Amino acid sequence: MSTLEYPHEWDVLEGWQERVKFDGASRPDVGYVIRKKGFHQQIAVPYPPPYVFSHPLAYIAVSPHMPRELRIGNISERLTPTPRAYHIDSVLPWYFPHQLLETRDKSVSVQVFVIDPSSTPFICRMGAMRGYQNIDGDEIWYVYRGNGICVTELGILRYGTGDYLYIPKGFIYELHADSAPERQADTNKTIFVGIESTEPLLRSKTGMDDVPYSIRAVRVPEYKQLEHFPVVSYDCKNPYILAVKRLQAWSFVEYAGSPLASVGWAGTPYPFIINEKDINVPVVDTLHTDPTQFVVFTSAEEKVAVSVFRPRRVHSIPYYHDNTYDECMFLVDTYAPRAGSVGVGDMTFHPQGFCHGPQPNALRVSQVHADPKDNDWSLQRAVMFESRIPLIPTRESIDVELKKYVSSWIPRN
Ligand SMILES: [Fe+2]
């Protein structure tokens, strides 16, 4: 995120020039921890930091014009700047995505889509639902589990674990999870974790052709092989029931034939897949690489971002930070700074207003190497969804929340 446009009055800060070494790492070994303000400032505070965790007080709104749940006297625990975590494997299969977190204006939502290939189609009043169309915004899905095909108006995309599936606003698609046992060794469910944004999600501009990914690595819909997939029906004899999401509500629209039976196309954007192995993230070995470097998709005004954590050389564990984005991080692998509190398949939610970094125990054992060649190689993968507009946990999220996560931030002797 660019900070160059901010006004700078460095002179008024005379005397605050670097008193410690801001080498990109919190340094419990020399008695300070770096606390970042957004992406802009670094402040050194004594170690151990005094703010490791204090539970936020209940929220009480002051405006009578606010929604009912926010009015004076109504306390909403969901609005406090409380760290939360969710166990995504516990999300039940459903025909539509589950929304875990969403902004109040509904412009951004973090979602989980669990598809059980053995389930019968969703039957609405008009018949069996077959496809989806999201008019509210662009969707990006990370395929956490499962294989299958996504049929779009432009052809078929084969998805598998580790893929990012990009569905632009308005495109019609069907999802057919593969139920073949040999391709679903550990589960018969397909699990997508993703984000929806009313602002278009664009490829991050990095100044490098192959960062965050080469356009040549993108997998586009396969048009010529439509006939090889009998599960997909392009017949025009039977009515086609399409689920349309508009204004955050699903409606059903009946077409006389399949709206997927396209005969031509021109334009942009289009649905595609990029695999996580084809995503390139720049890292440095002399500083803790700010995850801002890992942004792969972002909106034009950078209100929302999708960042990908790939296996990489790690200089040090993260700073403590007062983030200016709500951060929602899905852990594909274990993540050392959260070890013991959350793990594979969990999603953490760190709202703005909650100063956070490594869990106290992780901070205690952290090391900074004098020689970059001693830095650890981390295989850790994760996806981070960020929103500058605060996210609110939905009622759905409560069912899969890891209630003990909040207490993992309390220092233990
Ligand atoms: Fe964070």
XYZ file of N, CA and C in Angstrom, residues 138-349:
636
model
N -17.233 -9.458 -7.338
C -16.273 -10.475 -7.773
C -16.057 -11.486 -6.649
N -15.768 -12.713 -7.026
C -15.472 -13.752 -6.038
C -14.081 -14.313 -6.322
N -13.342 -14.553 -5.250
C -12.094 -15.321 -5.350
C -12.176 -16.434 -4.326
N -11.977 -17.663 -4.816
C -12.066 -18.836 -3.939
C -10.723 -19.543 -3.899
N -10.278 -19.839 -2.700
C -9.121 -20.722 -2.535
C -9.655 -22.128 -2.304
N -9.164 -23.079 -3.088
C -9.640 -24.456 -2.967
C -8.813 -25.135 -1.876
N -9.414 -25.253 -0.726
C -8.731 -25.877 0.415
C -8.773 -27.393 0.309
N -9.909 -27.916 -0.096
C -10.048 -29.358 -0.284
C -10.854 -29.610 -1.550
N -10.543 -30.748 -2.168
C -11.409 -31.228 -3.228
C -10.927 -30.934 -4.634
N -11.574 -31.640 -5.541
C -11.343 -31.469 -6.971
C -12.704 -31.415 -7.646
N -12.710 -30.898 -8.835
C -13.959 -30.881 -9.566
C -13.863 -29.977 -10.761
N -15.020 -29.648 -11.298
C -15.036 -28.734 -12.430
C -15.981 -27.581 -12.136
N -15.594 -26.456 -12.647
C -16.428 -25.266 -12.581
C -16.788 -24.931 -14.023
N -18.051 -25.015 -14.327
C -18.502 -24.754 -15.687
C -18.948 -23.306 -15.782
N -18.390 -22.596 -16.710
C -18.755 -21.194 -16.878
C -19.326 -20.982 -18.269
N -19.728 -19.758 -18.520
C -20.244 -19.436 -19.858
C -19.161 -19.524 -20.916
N -17.906 -19.513 -20.503
C -16.792 -19.565 -21.458
C -16.163 -20.947 -21.554
N -16.651 -21.900 -20.784
C -16.073 -23.230 -20.828
C -15.815 -23.752 -19.434
N -14.986 -24.785 -19.371
C -14.800 -25.522 -18.126
C -13.451 -25.216 -17.495
N -13.486 -25.015 -16.197
C -12.264 -24.879 -15.410
C -12.173 -26.092 -14.498
N -11.054 -26.784 -14.543
C -10.849 -27.907 -13.627
C -10.133 -27.364 -12.400
N -10.754 -27.546 -11.252
C -10.120 -27.029 -10.042
C -9.614 -28.177 -9.168
N -8.601 -27.879 -8.386
C -8.052 -28.843 -7.445
C -7.483 -28.108 -6.246
N -7.091 -28.873 -5.260
C -6.557 -28.284 -4.039
C -5.383 -27.355 -4.358
N -5.418 -26.186 -3.760
C -4.331 -25.229 -3.970
C -4.591 -24.233 -5.085
N -5.730 -24.361 -5.732
C -6.067 -23.410 -6.801
C -6.775 -22.183 -6.239
N -6.604 -21.078 -6.933
C -7.432 -19.895 -6.708
C -8.366 -19.756 -7.896
N -9.639 -19.742 -7.597
C -10.664 -19.664 -8.633
C -11.238 -18.256 -8.634
N -11.142 -17.601 -9.783
C -11.574 -16.214 -9.898
C -12.852 -16.174 -10.722
N -13.928 -15.697 -10.112
C -15.213 -15.580 -10.806
C -15.610 -14.112 -10.828
N -15.518 -13.466 -11.975
C -15.916 -12.052 -12.013
C -17.417 -11.897 -11.808
N -17.767 -10.747 -11.317
C -19.176 -10.402 -11.115
C -20.000 -10.681 -12.367
N -21.113 -11.339 -12.172
C -22.061 -11.525 -13.259
C -21.889 -12.796 -14.058
N -20.749 -13.480 -13.934
C -20.560 -14.707 -14.706
C -21.379 -15.840 -14.096
N -21.980 -16.610 -14.965
C -22.768 -17.761 -14.519
C -21.844 -18.964 -14.421
N -22.016 -19.738 -13.351
C -21.164 -20.924 -13.217
C -21.885 -22.037 -12.480
N -21.453 -23.244 -12.791
C -21.893 -24.432 -12.053
C -20.673 -25.029 -11.370
N -20.884 -25.666 -10.241
C -19.799 -26.362 -9.546
C -20.156 -27.833 -9.441
N -19.240 -28.695 -9.874
C -19.444 -30.135 -9.796
C -18.247 -30.753 -9.091
N -18.400 -30.997 -7.809
C -17.307 -31.605 -7.053
C -17.124 -33.050 -7.480
N -15.878 -33.464 -7.575
C -15.545 -34.823 -7.980
C -15.747 -35.755 -6.793
N -16.553 -36.788 -6.990
C -16.804 -37.711 -5.885
C -16.008 -38.992 -6.019
N -15.141 -39.085 -7.046
C -14.344 -40.300 -7.223
C -13.441 -40.503 -6.006
N -13.506 -41.673 -5.363
C -12.780 -41.870 -4.102
C -11.277 -41.661 -4.230
N -10.691 -42.062 -5.367
C -9.246 -41.955 -5.474
C -8.782 -40.504 -5.545
N -9.673 -39.608 -5.880
C -9.289 -38.196 -5.941
C -9.726 -37.442 -4.690
N -10.387 -38.142 -3.798
C -10.871 -37.509 -2.572
C -10.449 -38.397 -1.405
N -9.162 -38.540 -1.241
C -8.650 -39.532 -0.306
C -9.135 -39.300 1.120
N -9.086 -38.062 1.578
C -9.366 -37.840 2.987
C -10.764 -37.309 3.262
N -11.425 -36.870 2.260
C -12.750 -36.315 2.501
C -13.518 -36.326 1.193
N -14.799 -36.347 1.295
C -15.588 -36.250 0.073
C -16.153 -34.850 -0.112
N -15.638 -33.938 0.661
C -16.151 -32.576 0.556
C -15.195 -31.702 -0.252
N -15.769 -30.769 -0.968
C -14.991 -29.686 -1.548
C -15.165 -28.473 -0.631
N -14.059 -27.869 -0.243
C -14.134 -26.699 0.631
C -13.421 -25.537 -0.043
N -14.160 -24.482 -0.289
C -13.606 -23.232 -0.806
C -13.601 -22.214 0.336
N -12.542 -21.446 0.421
C -12.491 -20.316 1.345
C -12.237 -19.083 0.487
N -13.054 -18.058 0.642
C -12.897 -16.957 -0.303
C -13.456 -15.640 0.168
N -13.445 -14.722 -0.771
C -13.887 -13.367 -0.475
C -14.749 -12.881 -1.628
N -15.687 -12.027 -1.277
C -16.506 -11.357 -2.282
C -16.341 -9.857 -2.086
N -16.205 -9.134 -3.173
C -16.010 -7.693 -3.080
C -16.826 -6.989 -4.151
N -17.543 -5.954 -3.745
C -18.288 -5.179 -4.739
C -17.335 -4.333 -5.579
N -16.191 -3.973 -4.991
C -15.164 -3.308 -5.782
C -14.442 -4.380 -6.599
N -14.187 -4.140 -7.873
C -13.500 -5.168 -8.669
C -12.157 -5.556 -8.061
N -11.894 -6.856 -8.052
C -10.617 -7.354 -7.534
C -9.639 -7.471 -8.697
N -8.556 -6.732 -8.615
C -7.614 -6.618 -9.720
C -6.289 -7.263 -9.350
N -5.546 -7.637 -10.379
C -4.198 -8.173 -10.141
C -3.333 -7.061 -9.570
N -2.642 -7.363 -8.492
C -1.806 -6.365 -7.839
C -0.701 -5.893 -8.780
N -0.450 -4.571 -8.763
C 0.612 -4.012 -9.601
C 1.907 -3.997 -8.806
N 2.894 -4.693 -9.310
C 4.159 -4.775 -8.589
C 5.324 -4.224 -9.389
N 5.109 -3.963 -10.636
C 6.213 -3.511 -11.471
C 7.027 -4.651 -12.045
N 6.670 -5.877 -11.696
C 7.385 -7.046 -12.229
C 6.387 -7.927 -12.978
N 6.759 -8.357 -14.155
C 5.834 -9.102 -15.001
C 5.332 -10.381 -14.339
N 6.211 -11.084 -13.663
C 5.858 -12.391 -13.121
C 5.490 -12.348 -11.642
N 5.349 -11.164 -11.096
C 4.947 -10.996 -9.700
C 3.679 -10.147 -9.666
N 2.602 -10.579 -9.009
C 2.517 -11.790 -8.191
C 2.367 -13.086 -8.981
N 2.023 -13.012 -10.258
C 2.019 -14.243 -11.052
C 2.160 -13.862 -12.517
N 2.661 -14.805 -13.248
C 2.762 -14.600 -14.692
C 1.403 -14.838 -15.322
N 1.047 -13.987 -16.221
C -0.244 -14.141 -16.891
C -0.259 -15.448 -17.687
N 0.934 -15.974 -18.021
C 1.009 -17.233 -18.763
C 0.665 -18.430 -17.882
N 0.689 -18.235 -16.561
C 0.380 -19.336 -15.650
C -1.118 -19.453 -15.371
N -1.877 -18.501 -15.859
C -3.320 -18.516 -15.626
C -3.968 -19.614 -16.458
N -4.872 -20.353 -15.828
C -5.637 -21.372 -16.561
C -7.011 -20.803 -16.903
N -7.297 -20.794 -18.172
C -8.545 -20.191 -18.633
C -9.543 -21.301 -18.979
N -10.815 -20.953 -19.112
C -11.818 -21.996 -19.408
C -11.499 -22.757 -20.689
N -11.720 -24.069 -20.623
C -11.489 -24.933 -21.781
C -12.791 -25.033 -22.553
N -12.796 -24.465 -23.719
C -14.034 -24.434 -24.483
C -14.254 -25.719 -25.258
N -13.175 -26.285 -25.792
C -13.336 -27.381 -26.749
C -13.714 -28.704 -26.107
N -13.590 -28.789 -24.812
C -13.805 -30.091 -24.197
C -15.146 -30.197 -23.493
N -16.035 -29.317 -23.803
C -17.329 -29.330 -23.125
C -18.029 -30.684 -23.266
N -17.910 -31.274 -24.452
C -18.656 -32.503 -24.696
C -18.135 -33.692 -23.890
N -16.939 -33.551 -23.301
C -16.382 -34.662 -22.539
C -16.921 -34.722 -21.114
N -17.766 -33.821 -20.750
C -18.251 -33.776 -19.385
C -19.766 -33.987 -19.371
N -20.160 -35.256 -19.285
C -21.597 -35.547 -19.370
C -22.394 -34.937 -18.220
N -21.690 -34.604 -17.119
C -22.419 -34.049 -15.986
C -23.024 -32.702 -16.347
N -22.440 -32.060 -17.348
C -22.918 -30.744 -17.738
C -23.946 -30.890 -18.851
N -25.056 -30.315 -18.658
C -26.109 -30.416 -19.657
C -26.338 -29.057 -20.298
N -26.211 -29.046 -21.625
C -26.445 -27.794 -22.342
C -27.765 -27.846 -23.109
N -28.583 -28.828 -22.744
C -29.808 -28.977 -23.517
C -30.732 -27.783 -23.310
N -31.527 -27.563 -24.275
C -32.465 -26.440 -24.202
C -33.890 -26.944 -24.031
N -33.998 -28.238 -23.674
C -35.347 -28.794 -23.548
C -35.923 -28.531 -22.166
N -35.073 -28.663 -21.162
C -35.572 -28.514 -19.803
C -35.297 -27.108 -19.279
N -36.146 -26.605 -18.422
C -35.887 -25.296 -17.816
C -34.591 -25.349 -16.993
N -33.923 -24.250 -16.958
C -32.666 -24.146 -16.209
C -32.910 -23.199 -15.038
N -32.686 -23.680 -13.829
C -32.928 -22.862 -12.638
C -31.595 -22.280 -12.187
N -31.505 -20.985 -12.227
C -30.277 -20.287 -11.862
C -30.495 -19.540 -10.551
N -29.537 -19.710 -9.618
C -29.583 -18.942 -8.370
C -28.801 -17.658 -8.574
N -29.462 -16.551 -8.378
C -28.839 -15.239 -8.593
C -28.716 -14.527 -7.251
N -27.490 -14.098 -6.959
C -27.290 -13.338 -5.727
C -27.299 -11.856 -6.069
N -28.222 -11.162 -5.526
C -28.344 -9.725 -5.765
C -28.767 -9.075 -4.463
N -28.087 -8.008 -4.088
C -28.395 -7.316 -2.832
C -28.330 -8.282 -1.655
N -27.352 -9.183 -1.701
C -27.066 -10.120 -0.618
C -28.175 -11.144 -0.399
N -29.011 -11.334 -1.388
C -30.072 -12.334 -1.256
C -30.077 -13.209 -2.500
N -30.358 -14.491 -2.292
C -30.434 -15.414 -3.417
C -31.858 -15.473 -3.943
N -31.986 -15.363 -5.243
C -33.284 -15.548 -5.895
C -33.109 -16.630 -6.962
N -34.204 -17.138 -7.443
C -34.137 -18.157 -8.494
C -34.766 -17.632 -9.769
N -34.059 -17.867 -10.853
C -34.532 -17.411 -12.155
C -34.619 -18.627 -13.064
N -35.720 -18.737 -13.761
C -35.914 -19.885 -14.650
C -35.648 -19.476 -16.090
N -34.714 -20.167 -16.703
C -34.425 -19.964 -18.125
C -35.040 -21.119 -18.908
N -35.396 -20.814 -20.145
C -35.974 -21.866 -20.986
C -34.916 -22.913 -21.347
N -33.664 -22.515 -21.448
C -32.568 -23.441 -21.740
C -31.348 -23.032 -20.956
N -30.250 -23.736 -21.184
C -29.056 -23.451 -20.399
C -28.414 -22.132 -20.817
N -28.236 -21.218 -19.875
C -27.544 -19.971 -20.201
C -26.046 -20.169 -20.386
N -25.550 -21.386 -20.133
C -24.131 -21.674 -20.318
C -23.793 -21.999 -21.767
N -24.793 -22.189 -22.585
C -24.548 -22.609 -23.969
C -24.140 -21.409 -24.816
N -22.986 -20.848 -24.528
C -22.502 -19.676 -25.260
C -21.958 -20.094 -26.623
N -22.006 -19.181 -27.564
C -21.416 -19.452 -28.881
C -20.328 -18.445 -29.225
N -20.132 -17.461 -28.400
C -19.076 -16.491 -28.693
C -18.822 -15.619 -27.480
N -17.682 -14.960 -27.491
C -17.334 -14.096 -26.356
C -16.271 -13.104 -26.783
N -16.345 -11.914 -26.243
C -15.282 -10.927 -26.406
C -15.297 -10.055 -25.169
N -14.143 -9.725 -24.678
C -14.112 -8.784 -23.562
C -13.259 -9.234 -22.403
N -13.389 -8.508 -21.336
C -12.670 -8.760 -20.107
C -13.508 -8.190 -18.985
N -13.498 -8.740 -17.789
C -12.693 -9.851 -17.303
C -13.300 -11.199 -17.671
N -12.659 -12.256 -17.188
C -13.133 -13.601 -17.458
C -12.757 -14.491 -16.277
N -13.453 -15.600 -16.101
C -13.103 -16.512 -15.015
C -11.767 -17.195 -15.317
N -10.999 -17.457 -14.298
C -9.746 -18.184 -14.498
C -9.317 -18.829 -13.197
N -8.263 -19.633 -13.302
C -7.655 -20.274 -12.128
C -6.165 -19.979 -12.147
N -5.645 -19.686 -10.970
C -4.189 -19.622 -10.809
C -3.863 -20.515 -9.610
N -2.887 -21.384 -9.788
C -2.508 -22.269 -8.678
C -1.530 -21.566 -7.745
N -1.583 -21.951 -6.477
C -0.714 -21.288 -5.496
C 0.772 -21.467 -5.837
N 1.115 -22.572 -6.501
C 2.529 -22.783 -6.845
C 2.998 -21.817 -7.929
N 2.061 -21.238 -8.636
C 2.411 -20.291 -9.699
C 2.382 -18.844 -9.226
N 2.197 -18.670 -7.922
C 2.210 -17.314 -7.377
C 3.599 -17.020 -6.830
N 4.139 -15.910 -7.240
C 5.492 -15.515 -6.842
C 5.391 -14.325 -5.898
N 5.977 -14.471 -4.723
C 5.955 -13.359 -3.776
C 7.385 -12.935 -3.477
N 7.639 -11.629 -3.484
C 8.995 -11.169 -3.199
C 9.269 -11.151 -1.695
N 10.390 -11.685 -1.307
C 10.801 -11.620 0.099
C 12.225 -11.086 0.168
N 12.550 -10.489 1.298
C 13.918 -10.057 1.549
C 14.427 -10.836 2.752
N 15.727 -11.005 2.841
C 16.256 -11.807 3.941
C 16.943 -10.966 5.022
N 16.852 -9.630 4.893
C 17.452 -8.782 5.917
C 16.403 -8.055 6.747
N 15.137 -8.235 6.414
C 14.031 -7.631 7.157
C 12.904 -8.640 7.248
N 12.026 -8.412 8.216
C 10.782 -9.166 8.183
C 9.965 -8.629 7.019
N 9.627 -9.499 6.069
C 8.890 -9.040 4.888
C 7.456 -8.730 5.290
N 7.071 -7.494 5.071
C 5.702 -7.108 5.400
C 4.752 -7.846 4.463
N 3.686 -8.438 5.012
C 2.760 -9.181 4.136
C 2.130 -8.336 3.040
N 2.250 -7.027 3.146
C 1.779 -6.178 2.053
C 2.441 -6.582 0.741
N 3.643 -7.129 0.838
C 4.347 -7.579 -0.367
C 3.681 -8.792 -1.000
N 2.801 -9.448 -0.241
C 2.208 -10.686 -0.726
C 0.833 -10.476 -1.361
N 0.446 -9.222 -1.551
C -0.870 -8.953 -2.126
C -0.891 -9.430 -3.578
N -1.867 -10.265 -3.880
C -2.021 -10.788 -5.238
C -3.189 -10.112 -5.948
N -4.263 -9.913 -5.207
C -5.429 -9.212 -5.766
C -5.803 -8.075 -4.836
N -6.182 -6.961 -5.419
C -6.631 -5.836 -4.596
C -7.570 -4.971 -5.420
N -8.403 -4.206 -4.723
C -9.297 -3.295 -5.431
C -8.530 -2.036 -5.809
N -9.124 -1.229 -6.685
C -8.408 -0.089 -7.239
C -7.954 0.875 -6.145
N -8.775 1.051 -5.134
C -8.419 1.965 -4.049
C -7.855 1.221 -2.847
N -7.555 -0.038 -3.029
C -6.912 -0.857 -2.004
C -7.728 -0.955 -0.724
N -9.052 -1.007 -0.889
C -9.890 -1.195 0.295
C -9.934 -2.653 0.706
N -9.624 -3.510 -0.235
C -9.705 -4.941 0.030
C -8.520 -5.600 -0.661
N -7.996 -6.642 -0.041
C -6.822 -7.298 -0.624
C -6.852 -8.788 -0.309
N -6.278 -9.549 -1.220
C -6.065 -10.981 -1.012
C -4.561 -11.216 -1.111
N -3.980 -11.728 -0.046
C -2.540 -11.971 -0.017
C -2.281 -13.458 0.112
N -1.210 -13.908 -0.510
C -0.880 -15.330 -0.511
C 0.482 -15.523 0.152
N 0.512 -16.361 1.163
C 1.762 -16.718 1.842
C 2.265 -18.026 1.252
N 3.422 -17.976 0.685
C 4.024 -19.134 0.029
C 5.240 -19.594 0.829
N 5.718 -20.813 0.606
C 6.997 -21.195 1.214
C 8.063 -20.147 0.915
N 8.799 -19.756 1.949
C 9.688 -18.594 1.785
C 10.735 -18.565 2.885
N 11.754 -17.788 2.639
C 12.764 -17.531 3.661
C 12.209 -16.507 4.643
N 12.308 -16.808 5.945
C 11.713 -15.934 6.948
C 12.811 -15.323 7.802
N 12.866 -14.007 7.816
C 13.871 -13.310 8.606
C 13.539 -13.349 10.093
N 12.269 -13.095 10.429
C 11.882 -13.019 11.834
C 10.368 -13.121 11.925
N 9.891 -13.341 13.140
C 8.446 -13.409 13.324
C 7.850 -12.005 13.186
N 6.558 -11.907 13.006
C 5.961 -10.604 12.661
C 6.086 -9.569 13.776
N 5.965 -8.314 13.376
C 5.840 -7.217 14.325
C 4.518 -7.351 15.081
N 4.473 -6.680 16.224
C 3.156 -6.301 16.728
C 2.666 -5.165 15.858
N 1.394 -5.125 15.629
C 0.905 -4.042 14.783
C -0.529 -3.657 15.100
N -0.756 -2.364 14.955
C -2.107 -1.809 14.949
C -2.505 -1.725 13.487
N -3.112 -2.752 12.994
C -3.396 -2.772 11.571
C -4.512 -1.798 11.209
N -4.440 -1.291 10.004
C -5.500 -0.422 9.501
C -6.408 -1.184 8.544
N -6.248 -2.487 8.536
C -7.153 -3.370 7.803
C -7.598 -4.467 8.767
N -8.835 -4.919 8.630
C -9.229 -6.139 9.323
C -8.578 -7.299 8.589
N -7.961 -8.185 9.344
C -7.193 -9.269 8.733
C -7.848 -10.609 9.026
N -8.039 -11.366 7.995
C -8.643 -12.673 8.124
C -7.690 -13.650 7.448
N -7.041 -14.479 8.232
C -5.973 -15.323 7.688
C -6.346 -16.795 7.798
N -6.392 -17.454 6.659
C -6.703 -18.881 6.625
C -5.396 -19.654 6.558
N -5.209 -20.552 7.516
C -3.945 -21.279 7.617
C -4.057 -22.611 6.879
N -3.296 -22.737 5.813
C -3.262 -23.994 5.067
C -2.276 -24.944 5.737
N -1.260 -24.387 6.358
C -0.288 -25.166 7.132
C -0.186 -24.540 8.528
N 0.529 -25.197 9.404
C 0.742 -24.608 10.724
C 1.594 -23.351 10.577
N 1.412 -22.447 11.501
C 2.035 -21.135 11.433
C 2.713 -20.896 12.780
N 4.046 -20.808 12.752
C 4.822 -20.802 13.997
C 4.370 -19.743 15.006
N 4.121 -18.501 14.600
C 3.714 -17.513 15.602
C 2.381 -17.812 16.283
N 1.602 -18.727 15.723
C 0.313 -19.089 16.337
C 0.336 -20.514 16.887
N 1.498 -21.126 16.919
C 1.591 -22.527 17.334
C 0.954 -22.717 18.702
N 0.156 -23.758 18.819
C -0.480 -24.051 20.086
C -1.844 -23.408 20.254
N -2.181 -22.459 19.398
C -3.489 -21.811 19.545
C -4.405 -22.125 18.363
N -3.884 -22.028 17.172
C -4.656 -22.431 15.998
C -3.718 -23.184 15.056
N -4.310 -23.925 14.119
C -3.471 -24.731 13.235
C -4.083 -24.888 11.861
N -3.741 -26.034 11.242
C -4.154 -26.277 9.866
C -5.681 -26.206 9.753
N -6.146 -25.499 8.759
C -7.576 -25.427 8.507
C -8.322 -24.422 9.363
N -7.596 -23.658 10.149
C -8.245 -22.628 10.967
C -8.095 -21.271 10.302
N -9.015 -20.406 10.620
C -8.966 -19.040 10.108
C -8.953 -18.082 11.293
N -7.984 -17.187 11.295
C -7.947 -16.187 12.360
C -8.551 -14.888 11.850
N -9.096 -14.139 12.785
C -9.681 -12.831 12.468
C -9.121 -11.819 13.460
